Short mmCIF file of C-alpha atoms and ligand atoms in Angstrom, two decimals:
data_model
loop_
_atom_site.label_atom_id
_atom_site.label_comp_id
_atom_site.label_asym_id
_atom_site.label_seq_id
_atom_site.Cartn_x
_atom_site.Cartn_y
_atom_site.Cartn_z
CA UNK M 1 106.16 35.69 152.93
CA UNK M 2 110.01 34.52 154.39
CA UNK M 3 110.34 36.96 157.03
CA UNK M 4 114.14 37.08 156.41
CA UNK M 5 113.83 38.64 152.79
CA UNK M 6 110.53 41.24 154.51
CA UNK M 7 113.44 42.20 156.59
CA UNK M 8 116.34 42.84 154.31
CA UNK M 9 113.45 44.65 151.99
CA UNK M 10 112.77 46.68 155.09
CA UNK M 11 116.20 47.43 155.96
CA UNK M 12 116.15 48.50 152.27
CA UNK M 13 112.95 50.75 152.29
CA UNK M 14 114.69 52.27 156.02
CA UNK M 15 117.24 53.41 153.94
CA UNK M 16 116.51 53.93 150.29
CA UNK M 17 113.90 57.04 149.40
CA UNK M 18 114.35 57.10 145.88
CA UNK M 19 110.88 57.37 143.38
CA UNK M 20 111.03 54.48 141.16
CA UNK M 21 113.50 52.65 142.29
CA UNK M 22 116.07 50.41 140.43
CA UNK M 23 116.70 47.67 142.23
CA UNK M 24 119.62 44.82 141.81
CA UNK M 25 118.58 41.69 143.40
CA UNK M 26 121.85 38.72 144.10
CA UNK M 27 120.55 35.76 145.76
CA UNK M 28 119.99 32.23 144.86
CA UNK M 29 116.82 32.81 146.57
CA UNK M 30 116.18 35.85 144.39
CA UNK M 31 112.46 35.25 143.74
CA UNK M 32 111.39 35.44 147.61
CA UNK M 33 113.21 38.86 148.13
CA UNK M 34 111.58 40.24 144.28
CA UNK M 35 108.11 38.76 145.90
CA UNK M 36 108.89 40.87 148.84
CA UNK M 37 110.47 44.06 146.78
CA UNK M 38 107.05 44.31 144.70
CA UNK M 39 104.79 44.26 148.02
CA UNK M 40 106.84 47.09 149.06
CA UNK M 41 107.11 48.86 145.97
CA UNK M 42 103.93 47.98 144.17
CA UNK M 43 104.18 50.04 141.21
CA UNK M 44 107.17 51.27 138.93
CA UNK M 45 109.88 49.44 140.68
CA UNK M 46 112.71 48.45 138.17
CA UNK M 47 114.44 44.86 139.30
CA UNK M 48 117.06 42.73 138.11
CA UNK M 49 117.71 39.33 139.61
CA UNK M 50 120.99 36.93 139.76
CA UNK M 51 121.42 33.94 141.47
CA UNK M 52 125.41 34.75 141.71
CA UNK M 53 128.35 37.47 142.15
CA UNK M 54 129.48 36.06 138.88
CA UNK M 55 126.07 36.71 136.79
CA UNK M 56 125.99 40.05 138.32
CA UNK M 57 129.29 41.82 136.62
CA UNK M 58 127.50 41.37 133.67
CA UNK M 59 125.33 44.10 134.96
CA UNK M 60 128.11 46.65 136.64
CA UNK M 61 127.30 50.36 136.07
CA UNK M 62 123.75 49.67 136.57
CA UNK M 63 123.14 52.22 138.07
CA UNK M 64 121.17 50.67 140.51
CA UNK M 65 119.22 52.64 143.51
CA UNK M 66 119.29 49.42 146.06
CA UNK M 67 120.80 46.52 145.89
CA UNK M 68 120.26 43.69 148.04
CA UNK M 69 122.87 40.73 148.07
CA UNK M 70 122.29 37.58 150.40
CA UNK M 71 124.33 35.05 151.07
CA UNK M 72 126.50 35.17 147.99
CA UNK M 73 129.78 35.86 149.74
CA UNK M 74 129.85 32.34 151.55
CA UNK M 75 132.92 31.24 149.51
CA UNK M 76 135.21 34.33 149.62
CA UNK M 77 134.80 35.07 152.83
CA UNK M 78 138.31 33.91 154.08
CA UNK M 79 140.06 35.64 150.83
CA UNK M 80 140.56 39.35 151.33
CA UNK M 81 141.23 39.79 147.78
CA UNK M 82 138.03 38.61 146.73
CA UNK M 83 136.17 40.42 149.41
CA UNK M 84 137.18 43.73 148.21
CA UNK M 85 136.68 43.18 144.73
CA UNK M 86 133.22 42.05 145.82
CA UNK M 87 133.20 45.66 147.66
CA UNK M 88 134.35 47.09 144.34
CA UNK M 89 131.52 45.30 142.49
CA UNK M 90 128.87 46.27 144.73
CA UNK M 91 129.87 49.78 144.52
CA UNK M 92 130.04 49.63 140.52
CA UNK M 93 126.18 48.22 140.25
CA UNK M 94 125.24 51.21 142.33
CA UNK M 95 124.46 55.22 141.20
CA UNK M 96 126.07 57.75 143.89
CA UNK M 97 123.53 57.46 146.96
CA UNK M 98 122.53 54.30 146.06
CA UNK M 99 121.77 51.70 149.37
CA UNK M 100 123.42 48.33 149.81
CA UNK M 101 121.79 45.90 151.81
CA UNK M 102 124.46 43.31 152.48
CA UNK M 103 122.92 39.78 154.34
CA UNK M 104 125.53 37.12 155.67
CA UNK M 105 125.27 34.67 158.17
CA UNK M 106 128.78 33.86 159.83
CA UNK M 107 127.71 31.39 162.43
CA UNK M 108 129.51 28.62 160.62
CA UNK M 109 132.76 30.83 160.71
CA UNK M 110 135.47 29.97 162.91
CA UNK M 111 136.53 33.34 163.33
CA UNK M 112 134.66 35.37 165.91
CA UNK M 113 135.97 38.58 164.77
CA UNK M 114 134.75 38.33 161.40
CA UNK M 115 131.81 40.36 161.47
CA UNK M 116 134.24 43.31 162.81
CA UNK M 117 136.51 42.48 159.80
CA UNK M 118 133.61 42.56 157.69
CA UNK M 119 132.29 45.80 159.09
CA UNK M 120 135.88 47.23 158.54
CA UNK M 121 136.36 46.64 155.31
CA UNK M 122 132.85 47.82 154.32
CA UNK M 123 133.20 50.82 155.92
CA UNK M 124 136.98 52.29 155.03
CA UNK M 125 137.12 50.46 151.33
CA UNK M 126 137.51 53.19 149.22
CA UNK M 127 138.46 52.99 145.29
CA UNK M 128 138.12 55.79 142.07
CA UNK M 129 135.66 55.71 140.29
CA UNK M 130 135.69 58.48 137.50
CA UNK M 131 138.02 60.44 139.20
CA UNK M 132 136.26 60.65 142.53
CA UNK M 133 137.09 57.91 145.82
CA UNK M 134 134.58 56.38 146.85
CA UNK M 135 133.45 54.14 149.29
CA UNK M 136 130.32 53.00 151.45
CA UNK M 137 129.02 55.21 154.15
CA UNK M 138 128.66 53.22 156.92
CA UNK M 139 125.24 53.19 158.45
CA UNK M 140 124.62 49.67 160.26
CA UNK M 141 124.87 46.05 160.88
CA UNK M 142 121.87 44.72 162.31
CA UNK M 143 120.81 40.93 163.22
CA UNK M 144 118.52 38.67 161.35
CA UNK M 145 115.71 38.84 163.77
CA UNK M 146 114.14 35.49 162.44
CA UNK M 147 117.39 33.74 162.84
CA UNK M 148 117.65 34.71 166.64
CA UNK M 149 114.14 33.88 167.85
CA UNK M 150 113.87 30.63 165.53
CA UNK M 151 117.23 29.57 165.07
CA UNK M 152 119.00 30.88 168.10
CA UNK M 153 121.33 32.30 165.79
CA UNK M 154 122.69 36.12 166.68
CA UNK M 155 125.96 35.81 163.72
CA UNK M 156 123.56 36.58 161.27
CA UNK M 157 124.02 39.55 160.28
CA UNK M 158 122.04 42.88 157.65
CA UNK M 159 124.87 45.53 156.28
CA UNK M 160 123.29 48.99 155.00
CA UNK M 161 125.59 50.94 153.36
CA UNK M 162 125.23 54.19 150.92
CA UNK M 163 127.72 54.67 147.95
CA UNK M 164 129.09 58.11 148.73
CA UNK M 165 132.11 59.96 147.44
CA UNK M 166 134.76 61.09 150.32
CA UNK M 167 137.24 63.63 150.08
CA UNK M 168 140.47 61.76 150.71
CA UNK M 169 141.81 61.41 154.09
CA UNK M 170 145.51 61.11 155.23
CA UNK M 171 146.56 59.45 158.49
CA UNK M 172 145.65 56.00 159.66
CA UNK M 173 142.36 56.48 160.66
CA UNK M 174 139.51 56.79 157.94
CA UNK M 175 136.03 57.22 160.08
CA UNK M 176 135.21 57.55 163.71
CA UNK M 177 134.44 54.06 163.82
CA UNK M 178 137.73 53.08 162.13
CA UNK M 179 139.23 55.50 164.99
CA UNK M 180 137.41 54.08 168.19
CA UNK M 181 138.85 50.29 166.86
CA UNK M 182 142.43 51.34 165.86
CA UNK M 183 143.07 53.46 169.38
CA UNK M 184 141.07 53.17 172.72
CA UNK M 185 139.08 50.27 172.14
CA UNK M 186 141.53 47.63 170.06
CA UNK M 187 141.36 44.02 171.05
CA UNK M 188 143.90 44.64 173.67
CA UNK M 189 142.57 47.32 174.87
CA UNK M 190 138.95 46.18 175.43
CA UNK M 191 140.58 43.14 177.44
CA UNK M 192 142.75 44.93 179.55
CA UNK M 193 139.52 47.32 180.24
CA UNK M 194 137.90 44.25 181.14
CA UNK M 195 139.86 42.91 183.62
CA UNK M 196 139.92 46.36 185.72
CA UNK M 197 136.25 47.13 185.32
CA UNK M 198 134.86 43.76 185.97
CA UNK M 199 133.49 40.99 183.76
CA UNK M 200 131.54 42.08 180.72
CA UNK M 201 132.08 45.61 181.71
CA UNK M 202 133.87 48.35 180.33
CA UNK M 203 132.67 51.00 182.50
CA UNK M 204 133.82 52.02 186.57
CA UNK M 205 132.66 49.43 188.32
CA UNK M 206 131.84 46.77 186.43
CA UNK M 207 127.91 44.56 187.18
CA UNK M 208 127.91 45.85 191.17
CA UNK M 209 127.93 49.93 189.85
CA UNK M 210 125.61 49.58 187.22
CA UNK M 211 123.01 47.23 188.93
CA UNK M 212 123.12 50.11 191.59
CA UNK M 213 122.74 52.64 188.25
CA UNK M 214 119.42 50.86 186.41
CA UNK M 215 118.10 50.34 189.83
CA UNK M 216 117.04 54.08 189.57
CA UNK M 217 114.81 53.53 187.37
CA UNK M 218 112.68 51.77 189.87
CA UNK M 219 110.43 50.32 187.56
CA UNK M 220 111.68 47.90 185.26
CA UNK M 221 109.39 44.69 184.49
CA UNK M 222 110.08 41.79 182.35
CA UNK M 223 109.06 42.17 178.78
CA UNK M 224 109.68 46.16 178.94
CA UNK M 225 111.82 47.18 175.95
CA UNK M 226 115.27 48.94 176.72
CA UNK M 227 117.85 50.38 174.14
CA UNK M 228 121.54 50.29 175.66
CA UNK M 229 123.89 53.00 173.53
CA UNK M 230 127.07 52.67 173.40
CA UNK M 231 126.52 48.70 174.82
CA UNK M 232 130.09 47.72 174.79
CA UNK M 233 131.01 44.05 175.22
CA UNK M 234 127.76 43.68 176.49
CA UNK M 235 127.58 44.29 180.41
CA UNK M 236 124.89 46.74 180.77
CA UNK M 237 122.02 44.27 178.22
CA UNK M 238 122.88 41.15 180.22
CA UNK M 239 122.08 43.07 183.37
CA UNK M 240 118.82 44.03 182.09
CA UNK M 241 117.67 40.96 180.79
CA UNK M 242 118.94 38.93 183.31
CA UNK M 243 117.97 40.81 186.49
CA UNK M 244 114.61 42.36 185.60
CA UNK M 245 114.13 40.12 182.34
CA UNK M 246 113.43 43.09 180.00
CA UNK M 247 114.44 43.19 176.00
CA UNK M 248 117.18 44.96 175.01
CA UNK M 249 118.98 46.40 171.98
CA UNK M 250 122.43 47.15 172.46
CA UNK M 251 124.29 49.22 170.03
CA UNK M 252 127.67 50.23 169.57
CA UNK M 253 130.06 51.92 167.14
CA UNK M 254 133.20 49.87 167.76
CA UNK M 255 132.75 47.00 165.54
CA UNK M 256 135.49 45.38 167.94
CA UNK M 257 133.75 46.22 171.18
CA UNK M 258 130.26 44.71 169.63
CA UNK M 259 131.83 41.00 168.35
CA UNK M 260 133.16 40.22 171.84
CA UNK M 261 128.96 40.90 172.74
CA UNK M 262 128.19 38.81 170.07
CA UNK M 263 130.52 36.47 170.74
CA UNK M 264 129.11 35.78 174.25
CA UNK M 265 125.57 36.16 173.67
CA UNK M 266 125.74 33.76 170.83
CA UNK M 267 127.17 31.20 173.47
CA UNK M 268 124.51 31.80 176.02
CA UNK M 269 121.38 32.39 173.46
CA UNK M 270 119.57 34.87 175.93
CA UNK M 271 116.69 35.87 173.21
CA UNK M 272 115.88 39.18 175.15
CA UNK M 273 119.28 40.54 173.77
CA UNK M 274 120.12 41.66 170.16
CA UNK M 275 122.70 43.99 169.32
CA UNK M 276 123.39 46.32 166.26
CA UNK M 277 126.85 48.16 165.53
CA UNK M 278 125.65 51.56 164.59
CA UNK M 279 125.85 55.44 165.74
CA UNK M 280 123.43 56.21 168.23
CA UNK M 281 123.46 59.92 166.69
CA UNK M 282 122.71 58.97 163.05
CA UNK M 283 120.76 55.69 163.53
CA UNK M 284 117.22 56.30 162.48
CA UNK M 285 115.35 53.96 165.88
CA UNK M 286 111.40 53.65 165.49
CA UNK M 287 109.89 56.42 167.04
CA UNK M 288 107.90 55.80 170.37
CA UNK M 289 109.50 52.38 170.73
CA UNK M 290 111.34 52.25 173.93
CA UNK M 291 110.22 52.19 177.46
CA UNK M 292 113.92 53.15 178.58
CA UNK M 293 116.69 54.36 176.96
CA UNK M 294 120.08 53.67 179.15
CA UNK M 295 124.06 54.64 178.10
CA UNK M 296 126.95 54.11 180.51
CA UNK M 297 129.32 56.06 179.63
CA UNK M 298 129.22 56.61 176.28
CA UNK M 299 128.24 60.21 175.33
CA UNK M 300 131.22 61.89 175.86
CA UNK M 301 132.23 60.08 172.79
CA UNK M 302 129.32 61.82 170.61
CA UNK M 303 129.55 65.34 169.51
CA UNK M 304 126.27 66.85 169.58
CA UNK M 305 124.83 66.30 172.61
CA UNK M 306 121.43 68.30 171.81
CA UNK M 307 121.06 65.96 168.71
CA UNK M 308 121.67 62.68 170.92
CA UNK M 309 118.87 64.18 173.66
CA UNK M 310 116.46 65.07 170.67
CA UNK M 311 116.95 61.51 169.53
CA UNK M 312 116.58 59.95 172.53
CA UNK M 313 113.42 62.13 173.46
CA UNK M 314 111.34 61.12 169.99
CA UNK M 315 112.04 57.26 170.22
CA UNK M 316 110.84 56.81 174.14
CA UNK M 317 108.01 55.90 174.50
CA UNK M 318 105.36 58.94 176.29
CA UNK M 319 106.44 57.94 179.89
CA UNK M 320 109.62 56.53 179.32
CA UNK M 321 112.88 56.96 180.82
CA UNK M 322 116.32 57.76 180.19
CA UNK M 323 119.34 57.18 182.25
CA UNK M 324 122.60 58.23 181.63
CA UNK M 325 126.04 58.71 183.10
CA UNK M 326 128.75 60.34 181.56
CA UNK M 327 132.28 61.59 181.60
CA UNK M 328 132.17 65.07 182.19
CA UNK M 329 133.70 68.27 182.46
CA UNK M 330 134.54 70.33 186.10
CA UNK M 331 134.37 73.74 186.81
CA UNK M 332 138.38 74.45 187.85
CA UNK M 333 140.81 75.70 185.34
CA UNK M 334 141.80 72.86 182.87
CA UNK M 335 145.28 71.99 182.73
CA UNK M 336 147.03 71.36 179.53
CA UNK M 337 147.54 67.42 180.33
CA UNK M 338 143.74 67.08 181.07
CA UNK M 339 142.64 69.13 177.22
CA UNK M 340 145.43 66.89 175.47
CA UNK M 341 143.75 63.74 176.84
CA UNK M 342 140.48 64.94 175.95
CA UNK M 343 141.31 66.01 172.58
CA UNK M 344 143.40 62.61 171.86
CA UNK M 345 140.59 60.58 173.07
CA UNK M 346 138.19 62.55 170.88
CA UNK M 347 135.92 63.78 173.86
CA UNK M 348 133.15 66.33 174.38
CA UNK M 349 132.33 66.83 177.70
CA UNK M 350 129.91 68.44 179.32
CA UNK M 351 129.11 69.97 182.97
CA UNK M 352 126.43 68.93 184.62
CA UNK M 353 124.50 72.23 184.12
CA UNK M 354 124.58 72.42 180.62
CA UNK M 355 123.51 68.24 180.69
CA UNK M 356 120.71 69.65 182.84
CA UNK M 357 119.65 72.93 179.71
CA UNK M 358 119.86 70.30 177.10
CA UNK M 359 117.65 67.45 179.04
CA UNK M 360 115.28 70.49 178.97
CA UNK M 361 115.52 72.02 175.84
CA UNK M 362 114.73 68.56 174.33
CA UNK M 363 111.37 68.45 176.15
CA UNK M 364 112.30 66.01 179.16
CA UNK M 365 110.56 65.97 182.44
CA UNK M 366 111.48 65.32 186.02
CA UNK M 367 114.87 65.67 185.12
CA UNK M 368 117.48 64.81 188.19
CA UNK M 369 121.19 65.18 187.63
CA UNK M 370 124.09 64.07 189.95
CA UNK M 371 127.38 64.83 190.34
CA UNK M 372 129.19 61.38 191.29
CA UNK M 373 132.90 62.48 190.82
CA UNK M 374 133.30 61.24 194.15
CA UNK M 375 132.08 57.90 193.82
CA UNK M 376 134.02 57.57 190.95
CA UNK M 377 136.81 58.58 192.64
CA UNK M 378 136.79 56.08 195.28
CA UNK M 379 136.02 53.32 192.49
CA UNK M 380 139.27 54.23 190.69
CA UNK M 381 141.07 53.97 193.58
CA UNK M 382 139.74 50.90 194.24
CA UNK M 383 140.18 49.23 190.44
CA UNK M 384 143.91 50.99 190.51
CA UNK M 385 144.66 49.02 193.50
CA UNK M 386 143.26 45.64 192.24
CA UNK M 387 145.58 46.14 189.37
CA UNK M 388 148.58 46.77 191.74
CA UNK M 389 147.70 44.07 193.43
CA UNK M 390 147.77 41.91 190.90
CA UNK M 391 150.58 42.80 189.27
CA UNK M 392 151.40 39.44 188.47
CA UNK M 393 148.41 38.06 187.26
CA UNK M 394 147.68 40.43 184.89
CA UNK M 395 151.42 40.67 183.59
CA UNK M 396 150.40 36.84 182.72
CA UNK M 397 147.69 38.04 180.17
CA UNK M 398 148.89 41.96 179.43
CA UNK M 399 152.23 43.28 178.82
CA UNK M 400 154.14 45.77 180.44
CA UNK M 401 152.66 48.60 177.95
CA UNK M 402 149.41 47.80 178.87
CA UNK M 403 149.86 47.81 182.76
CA UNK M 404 151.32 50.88 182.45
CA UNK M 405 148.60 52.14 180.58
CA UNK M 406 146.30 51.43 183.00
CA UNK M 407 148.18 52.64 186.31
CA UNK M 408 149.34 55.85 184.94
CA UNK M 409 146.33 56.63 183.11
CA UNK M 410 144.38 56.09 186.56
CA UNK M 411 146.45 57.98 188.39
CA UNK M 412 146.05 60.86 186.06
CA UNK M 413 142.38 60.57 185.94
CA UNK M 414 142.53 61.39 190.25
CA UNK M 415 144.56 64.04 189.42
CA UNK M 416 141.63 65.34 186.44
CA UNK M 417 139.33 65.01 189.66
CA UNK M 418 141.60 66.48 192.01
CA UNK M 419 142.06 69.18 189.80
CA UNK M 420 138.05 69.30 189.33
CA UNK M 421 138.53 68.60 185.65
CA UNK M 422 137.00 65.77 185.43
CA UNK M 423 133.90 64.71 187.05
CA UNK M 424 131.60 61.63 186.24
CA UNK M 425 127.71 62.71 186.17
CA UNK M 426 124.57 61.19 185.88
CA UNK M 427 121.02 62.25 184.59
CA UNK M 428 117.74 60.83 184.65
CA UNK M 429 114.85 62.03 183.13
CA UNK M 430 111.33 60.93 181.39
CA UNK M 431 109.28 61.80 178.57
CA UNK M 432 105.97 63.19 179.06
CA UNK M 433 102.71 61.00 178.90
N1 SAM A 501 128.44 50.92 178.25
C1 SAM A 501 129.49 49.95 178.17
C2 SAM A 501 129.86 49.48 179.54
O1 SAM A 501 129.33 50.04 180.51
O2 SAM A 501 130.62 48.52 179.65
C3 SAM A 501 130.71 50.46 177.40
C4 SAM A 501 131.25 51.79 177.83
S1 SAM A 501 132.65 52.33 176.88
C5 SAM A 501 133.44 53.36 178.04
C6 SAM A 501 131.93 53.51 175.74
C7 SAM A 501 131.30 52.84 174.51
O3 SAM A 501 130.62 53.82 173.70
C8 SAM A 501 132.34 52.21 173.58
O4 SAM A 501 132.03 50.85 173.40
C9 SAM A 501 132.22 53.00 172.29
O5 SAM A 501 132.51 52.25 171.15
C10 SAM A 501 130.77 53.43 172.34
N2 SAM A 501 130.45 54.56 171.43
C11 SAM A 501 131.18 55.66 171.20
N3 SAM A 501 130.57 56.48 170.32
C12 SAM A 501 129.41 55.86 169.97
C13 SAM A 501 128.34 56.19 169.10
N4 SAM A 501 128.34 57.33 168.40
N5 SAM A 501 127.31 55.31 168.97
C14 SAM A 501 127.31 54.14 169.66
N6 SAM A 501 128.30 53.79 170.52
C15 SAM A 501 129.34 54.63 170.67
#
């Protein structure tokens, strides 16, 4: 059987739990994926096939459990009118709860930021439908895995989405994802990151600080399978499959921060990497999969830290290891500047004793935590003077705004550490064999 429909069934059966499924099949290779659907589903599975978008609104309200549509967007994909009345459609074929499965490849597209478009507009469409708005709940997009390993092809990409009602929301940002893209991590703002932090790194730094960070490990061999959260433009995977030659999976929530990845990795087809734009809290990973999990500063972004350390603890593998540094919180008296910046940035930080209670309470073992405020002090001072420095060069690619962005918000982060608000901590730990 194609392996590409086995995997859009799978991403549906991942998603969908429903008994008797009815299931809404667009594809002009329809009979491949309803081959597929009945090995999954080998009894009492309901499914209606159409080779087009068109042949399908002859079937809206159909109340469908799943749907799977591949490829049929190919000729809209440049007209925004037609790609939300395609949203609209998919949600009308669909009962409440119902999971889309959504397969397009874009590597023919001339613009690289499509799949974050795509992404966008998939996850903040909303529209009333009998009185209620509604939308898809975003949940992932992954990578055809058949088109990377035998096409060398990482733009093609596997949307799962649930039709949900939402209460409506005022303001200009609709989800956390939606939030991350519109404020800290816009196109500008990843660029501008860039160029302080180092190539391919959004994180203090840049490839010399976190070589020195997965070095702790100690152990890593080639072929050893590592999950990177909160992946960025990429940085921390390359490292790990280029240094130690292991396979990665880096995933991020910023649709933004995860095309620029894309972007790169589809010019330098390194197999060992694929990437998925998802929530680390909320994305279901195989259980017992990894043999490290690594973040680099990432978590303070995610609100329930136990949840995250639960998570990470079930899909290690028994003896694997998880390394993670942080933003964190200090133990002097916070000022107001420091709790608006970590309220307008969304944070929740943690000190390094209660990291050290929850790497416990989730069952870890040989647990080591470190306080590295100082090392990250020195490093801003460091990427604050290269900035400086440089004035001019980066006034050539950044505007004024965005150098002052930078300089002032570095200076007030040694004032956070000066004021032992802020502190930058790491934590290692493994699961038992
Ligand atoms: N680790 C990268 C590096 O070292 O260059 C990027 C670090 S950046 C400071 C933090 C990243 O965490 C951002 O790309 C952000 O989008 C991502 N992130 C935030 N919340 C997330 C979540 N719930 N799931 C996955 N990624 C998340």
């Amino acid at each position: 059987m194609p392996a590409v429909e086995r995997q859009l069934v799978s991403a549906l059966a991942h998603s969908l739990h429903a008994q008797n499924p009815k299931i809404v099949v667009i594809s002009k290779n329809a009979e491949a994926i309803v081959k597929s659907l009945k090995e999954v589903y080998p009894t009492q599975v309901s499914i209606e096939a159409h080779s087009t978008l068109v042949t399908a609104e002859s079937a809206a309200h159909a109340d469908a459990d799943g749907l799977i549509i591949d490829q049929a967007i190919n000729e809209i994909l440049e007209n925004v009118d037609e790609l939300e009345k395609f949203v609209k459609l998919a949600l009308k074929l669909l009962k409440y709860n119902g999971v889309a499965i959504i397969r397009q490849d874009l590597s023919q597209s001339k613009d690289s930021k499509k799949v974050a478009k795509l992404t966008d507009l998939f996850d903040v469409y909303r529209t009333e439908i009998e009185g209620k708005t509604t939308g898809f709940a975003f949940y992932s997009t992954t990578e055809v895995e058949d088109s990377i390993h035998a096409h060398q092809n990482w733009l093609d990409f596997i949307w799962s989405l649930k039709k949900s009602e939402f209460e409506k929301v005022e303001g200009n940002t609709i989800t956390f994802r939606d939030f991350l893209d519109k404020t800290q991590y816009t196109d500008t703002g990843i660029y501008a990151y860039e160029w302080i932090f180092g190539e391919n790194f959004i994180s203090p730094g840049g490839w010399d600080e976190n070589l020195r960070v997965i070095r702790r490990f100690g152990d890593v061999k080639a072929g050893q399978l590592c999950l990177d959260i909160g992946v960025g433009i990429g940085g921390g995977a390359r490292q790990f499959a280029k240094e130690f030659g292991a396979r990665v999976l880096g995933v991020d929530l910023s649709a933004n921060m995860l095309s620029v990845a894309l972007e790169r990795v589809q010019k330098e087809k390194d197999t060992r990497i694929s990437y998925a734009i998802c929530d680390a809290l909320h994305y279901n990973f195989d259980e017992n999969s990894f043999d490290y999990v690594f973040s680099r500063d990432c978590i303070q972004h995610i609100p329930d830290t136990a949840a995250l350390f639960k998570r990470i603890f079930h899909i290690l593998k028994p003896g694997g290891k998880v390394l993670i540094t942080m933003y964190g919180v200090g133990y002097g008296t916070l000022s107001e500047k420091f709790k608006t910046y970590v309220q307008q940035r969304q944070y929740y930080l943690k000190n390094l004793k209660e990291i050290e209670q929850l790497a416990k309470s989730a069952g870890f073992t040989n647990i080591v935590t470190e306080n590295m405020t100082e090392r990250f002090k020195e490093i801003l001072g460091e990427e604050r003077a290269r900035v400086e420095d440089n004035k001019a060069e980066f006034l050539s690619k950044f505007s004024q705004k965005e150098y002052d962005s930078l300089v002032n918000g570095w200076n007030d982060k040694l004032q956070y550490i000066a004021d032992d608000n802020h502190n930058w901590n790491c934590f290692m730990a493994q699961k038992p064999l």
